[in-house]
Amino acid sequence: MIKATQADVDRFLRYVRVLPCGCWFWIGGRSKGRGNKIPYGTFNVNGRAVRAHRFASEVLGRQSCPPGHHRDHTCCFSLCVHPDHIEVVTAEENQRRKIARKAAPPAFNLEG
Ligand SMILES: [Zn+2]
């Protein structure tokens, strides 16, 4: 578990901008995922960098992530740090969702 003080939480929230859709957009540092090229927020706490969405889920949402589980963005936005948009799911469920989302990417049509 991440040990965080109220000062850490206050500092964290300075990097959050609430979007009209309800997502908490992370404007702090970011790094790319290990297995993918998707950007994730990073936040320094106790002298080491942690994923910003993990900090949000664990410290603000009080959700632990047991072994074999992943934190899934239900809003599908990797830079969102809203604790309610991050759900702890099994690795299998995470994989199932990943495949389903890839099969149905957002459509954009210039013709209208
Ligand atoms: Zn979100």
PDB file of C-alpha atoms and ligand atoms in Angstrom:
ATOM      1  CA  MET A   1       0.000   0.000   0.000  1.00  0.00           C
ATOM      2  CA  ILE A   2       1.096   3.548  -0.732  1.00  0.00           C
ATOM      3  CA  LYS A   3       1.645   5.539   2.452  1.00  0.00           C
ATOM      4  CA  ALA A   4       0.426   9.062   1.817  1.00  0.00           C
ATOM      5  CA  THR A   5      -0.105  12.130   3.972  1.00  0.00           C
ATOM      6  CA  GLN A   6      -2.758  14.807   3.499  1.00  0.00           C
ATOM      7  CA  ALA A   7       0.036  16.989   2.070  1.00  0.00           C
ATOM      8  CA  ASP A   8       0.654  14.308  -0.597  1.00  0.00           C
ATOM      9  CA  VAL A   9      -3.057  14.248  -1.441  1.00  0.00           C
ATOM     10  CA  ASP A  10      -3.175  18.055  -1.685  1.00  0.00           C
ATOM     11  CA  ARG A  11      -0.127  18.003  -3.962  1.00  0.00           C
ATOM     12  CA  PHE A  12      -1.717  15.253  -6.076  1.00  0.00           C
ATOM     13  CA  LEU A  13      -4.922  17.234  -6.565  1.00  0.00           C
ATOM     14  CA  ARG A  14      -2.978  20.228  -7.901  1.00  0.00           C
ATOM     15  CA  TYR A  15      -2.258  18.104 -11.000  1.00  0.00           C
ATOM     16  CA  VAL A  16      -5.936  17.281 -11.571  1.00  0.00           C
ATOM     17  CA  ARG A  17      -8.296  19.147 -13.915  1.00  0.00           C
ATOM     18  CA  VAL A  18     -11.921  18.050 -13.895  1.00  0.00           C
ATOM     19  CA  LEU A  19     -13.198  17.618 -17.450  1.00  0.00           C
ATOM     20  CA  PRO A  20     -16.821  18.295 -18.496  1.00  0.00           C
ATOM     21  CA  CYS A  21     -17.306  14.514 -18.961  1.00  0.00           C
ATOM     22  CA  GLY A  22     -16.438  13.980 -15.300  1.00  0.00           C
ATOM     23  CA  CYS A  23     -12.959  12.516 -15.822  1.00  0.00           C
ATOM     24  CA  TRP A  24     -10.078  13.829 -13.732  1.00  0.00           C
ATOM     25  CA  PHE A  25      -7.424  14.720 -16.309  1.00  0.00           C
ATOM     26  CA  TRP A  26      -3.877  14.282 -15.032  1.00  0.00           C
ATOM     27  CA  ILE A  27      -1.664  17.234 -16.064  1.00  0.00           C
ATOM     28  CA  GLY A  28       1.445  16.073 -14.160  1.00  0.00           C
ATOM     29  CA  GLY A  29       4.267  13.862 -15.376  1.00  0.00           C
ATOM     30  CA  ARG A  30       3.555  10.812 -17.487  1.00  0.00           C
ATOM     31  CA  SER A  31       5.210   7.667 -18.760  1.00  0.00           C
ATOM     32  CA  LYS A  32       4.294   4.978 -21.245  1.00  0.00           C
ATOM     33  CA  GLY A  33       2.937   1.596 -20.223  1.00  0.00           C
ATOM     34  CA  ARG A  34       5.334  -1.337 -20.189  1.00  0.00           C
ATOM     35  CA  GLY A  35       3.289  -3.611 -22.453  1.00  0.00           C
ATOM     36  CA  ASN A  36       1.729  -0.858 -24.541  1.00  0.00           C
ATOM     37  CA  LYS A  37       2.415   2.670 -25.733  1.00  0.00           C
ATOM     38  CA  ILE A  38      -0.411   4.231 -23.782  1.00  0.00           C
ATOM     39  CA  PRO A  39       0.559   7.214 -21.586  1.00  0.00           C
ATOM     40  CA  TYR A  40      -0.143   7.014 -17.858  1.00  0.00           C
ATOM     41  CA  GLY A  41       0.307   9.705 -15.234  1.00  0.00           C
ATOM     42  CA  THR A  42       3.138   9.406 -12.723  1.00  0.00           C
ATOM     43  CA  PHE A  43       3.300  10.923  -9.250  1.00  0.00           C
ATOM     44  CA  ASN A  44       6.221  11.024  -6.839  1.00  0.00           C
ATOM     45  CA  VAL A  45       5.402   9.969  -3.314  1.00  0.00           C
ATOM     46  CA  ASN A  46       7.864   8.935  -0.573  1.00  0.00           C
ATOM     47  CA  GLY A  47      10.711   9.448  -3.027  1.00  0.00           C
ATOM     48  CA  ARG A  48       9.488   7.107  -5.712  1.00  0.00           C
ATOM     49  CA  ALA A  49       7.313   7.365  -8.787  1.00  0.00           C
ATOM     50  CA  VAL A  50       3.951   5.608  -8.753  1.00  0.00           C
ATOM     51  CA  ARG A  51       1.222   5.501 -11.377  1.00  0.00           C
ATOM     52  CA  ALA A  52      -1.104   8.451 -10.789  1.00  0.00           C
ATOM     53  CA  HIS A  53      -4.223   6.308 -11.345  1.00  0.00           C
ATOM     54  CA  ARG A  54      -2.903   3.757  -8.847  1.00  0.00           C
ATOM     55  CA  PHE A  55      -2.414   6.521  -6.254  1.00  0.00           C
ATOM     56  CA  ALA A  56      -5.961   7.753  -6.929  1.00  0.00           C
ATOM     57  CA  SER A  57      -7.491   4.287  -6.671  1.00  0.00           C
ATOM     58  CA  GLU A  58      -5.469   3.149  -3.664  1.00  0.00           C
ATOM     59  CA  VAL A  59      -5.206   6.328  -1.579  1.00  0.00           C
ATOM     60  CA  LEU A  60      -8.351   8.281  -2.560  1.00  0.00           C
ATOM     61  CA  GLY A  61     -10.588   5.327  -3.446  1.00  0.00           C
ATOM     62  CA  ARG A  62      -9.140   2.969  -0.780  1.00  0.00           C
ATOM     63  CA  GLN A  63      -9.132   0.129  -3.316  1.00  0.00           C
ATOM     64  CA  SER A  64      -6.358  -2.431  -3.017  1.00  0.00           C
ATOM     65  CA  CYS A  65      -5.224  -4.425  -6.033  1.00  0.00           C
ATOM     66  CA  PRO A  66      -4.541  -8.053  -5.009  1.00  0.00           C
ATOM     67  CA  PRO A  67      -2.125 -10.236  -6.986  1.00  0.00           C
ATOM     68  CA  GLY A  68      -3.571 -11.329 -10.331  1.00  0.00           C
ATOM     69  CA  HIS A  69      -5.691  -8.203 -10.582  1.00  0.00           C
ATOM     70  CA  HIS A  70      -5.415  -5.047 -12.655  1.00  0.00           C
ATOM     71  CA  ARG A  71      -6.809  -1.561 -12.383  1.00  0.00           C
ATOM     72  CA  ASP A  72      -9.103  -0.923 -15.333  1.00  0.00           C
ATOM     73  CA  HIS A  73     -10.231   2.513 -16.500  1.00  0.00           C
ATOM     74  CA  THR A  74     -13.989   2.098 -16.973  1.00  0.00           C
ATOM     75  CA  CYS A  75     -13.917   5.458 -18.819  1.00  0.00           C
ATOM     76  CA  CYS A  76     -11.201   4.078 -21.156  1.00  0.00           C
ATOM     77  CA  PHE A  77      -9.031   7.176 -20.555  1.00  0.00           C
ATOM     78  CA  SER A  78      -5.548   6.262 -19.347  1.00  0.00           C
ATOM     79  CA  LEU A  79      -4.833   9.796 -18.084  1.00  0.00           C
ATOM     80  CA  CYS A  80      -7.958   9.884 -15.930  1.00  0.00           C
ATOM     81  CA  VAL A  81      -7.320   9.675 -12.167  1.00  0.00           C
ATOM     82  CA  HIS A  82     -10.925   9.732 -10.915  1.00  0.00           C
ATOM     83  CA  PRO A  83     -10.999   6.984  -8.269  1.00  0.00           C
ATOM     84  CA  ASP A  84     -14.559   6.003  -9.289  1.00  0.00           C
ATOM     85  CA  HIS A  85     -13.435   5.476 -12.904  1.00  0.00           C
ATOM     86  CA  ILE A  86     -10.830   2.902 -11.908  1.00  0.00           C
ATOM     87  CA  GLU A  87     -12.073  -0.599 -11.177  1.00  0.00           C
ATOM     88  CA  VAL A  88     -10.007  -3.469  -9.785  1.00  0.00           C
ATOM     89  CA  VAL A  89     -10.655  -6.514 -11.978  1.00  0.00           C
ATOM     90  CA  THR A  90      -9.041  -9.916 -12.500  1.00  0.00           C
ATOM     91  CA  ALA A  91      -6.327 -10.217 -15.143  1.00  0.00           C
ATOM     92  CA  GLU A  92      -8.739 -12.323 -17.255  1.00  0.00           C
ATOM     93  CA  GLU A  93     -11.472  -9.699 -17.094  1.00  0.00           C
ATOM     94  CA  ASN A  94      -8.966  -6.955 -17.906  1.00  0.00           C
ATOM     95  CA  GLN A  95      -7.835  -8.899 -20.980  1.00  0.00           C
ATOM     96  CA  ARG A  96     -11.436  -9.573 -22.051  1.00  0.00           C
ATOM     97  CA  ARG A  97     -12.258  -5.850 -21.872  1.00  0.00           C
ATOM     98  CA  LYS A  98      -9.087  -4.913 -23.743  1.00  0.00           C
ATOM     99  CA  ILE A  99     -10.028  -7.212 -26.640  1.00  0.00           C
ATOM    100  CA  ALA A 100     -13.642  -5.990 -26.680  1.00  0.00           C
ATOM    101  CA  ARG A 101     -12.526  -2.342 -26.830  1.00  0.00           C
ATOM    102  CA  LYS A 102     -10.040  -3.067 -29.607  1.00  0.00           C
ATOM    103  CA  ALA A 103     -12.797  -4.740 -31.627  1.00  0.00           C
ATOM    104  CA  ALA A 104     -14.971  -1.627 -31.333  1.00  0.00           C
ATOM    105  CA  PRO A 105     -12.712   1.435 -31.640  1.00  0.00           C
ATOM    106  CA  PRO A 106     -14.363   4.886 -31.758  1.00  0.00           C
ATOM    107  CA  ALA A 107     -15.606   5.734 -35.241  1.00  0.00           C
ATOM    108  CA  PHE A 108     -15.015   9.090 -36.902  1.00  0.00           C
ATOM    109  CA  ASN A 109     -16.631  10.019 -40.174  1.00  0.00           C
ATOM    110  CA  LEU A 110     -15.801  13.253 -42.005  1.00  0.00           C
ATOM    111  CA  GLU A 111     -18.864  12.791 -44.202  1.00  0.00           C
ATOM    112  CA  GLY A 112     -21.027  13.202 -41.123  1.00  0.00           C
TER     113      GLY A 112
HETATM  114 ZN    ZN B   1     -12.455   8.905 -16.242  1.00  0.00          ZN
END
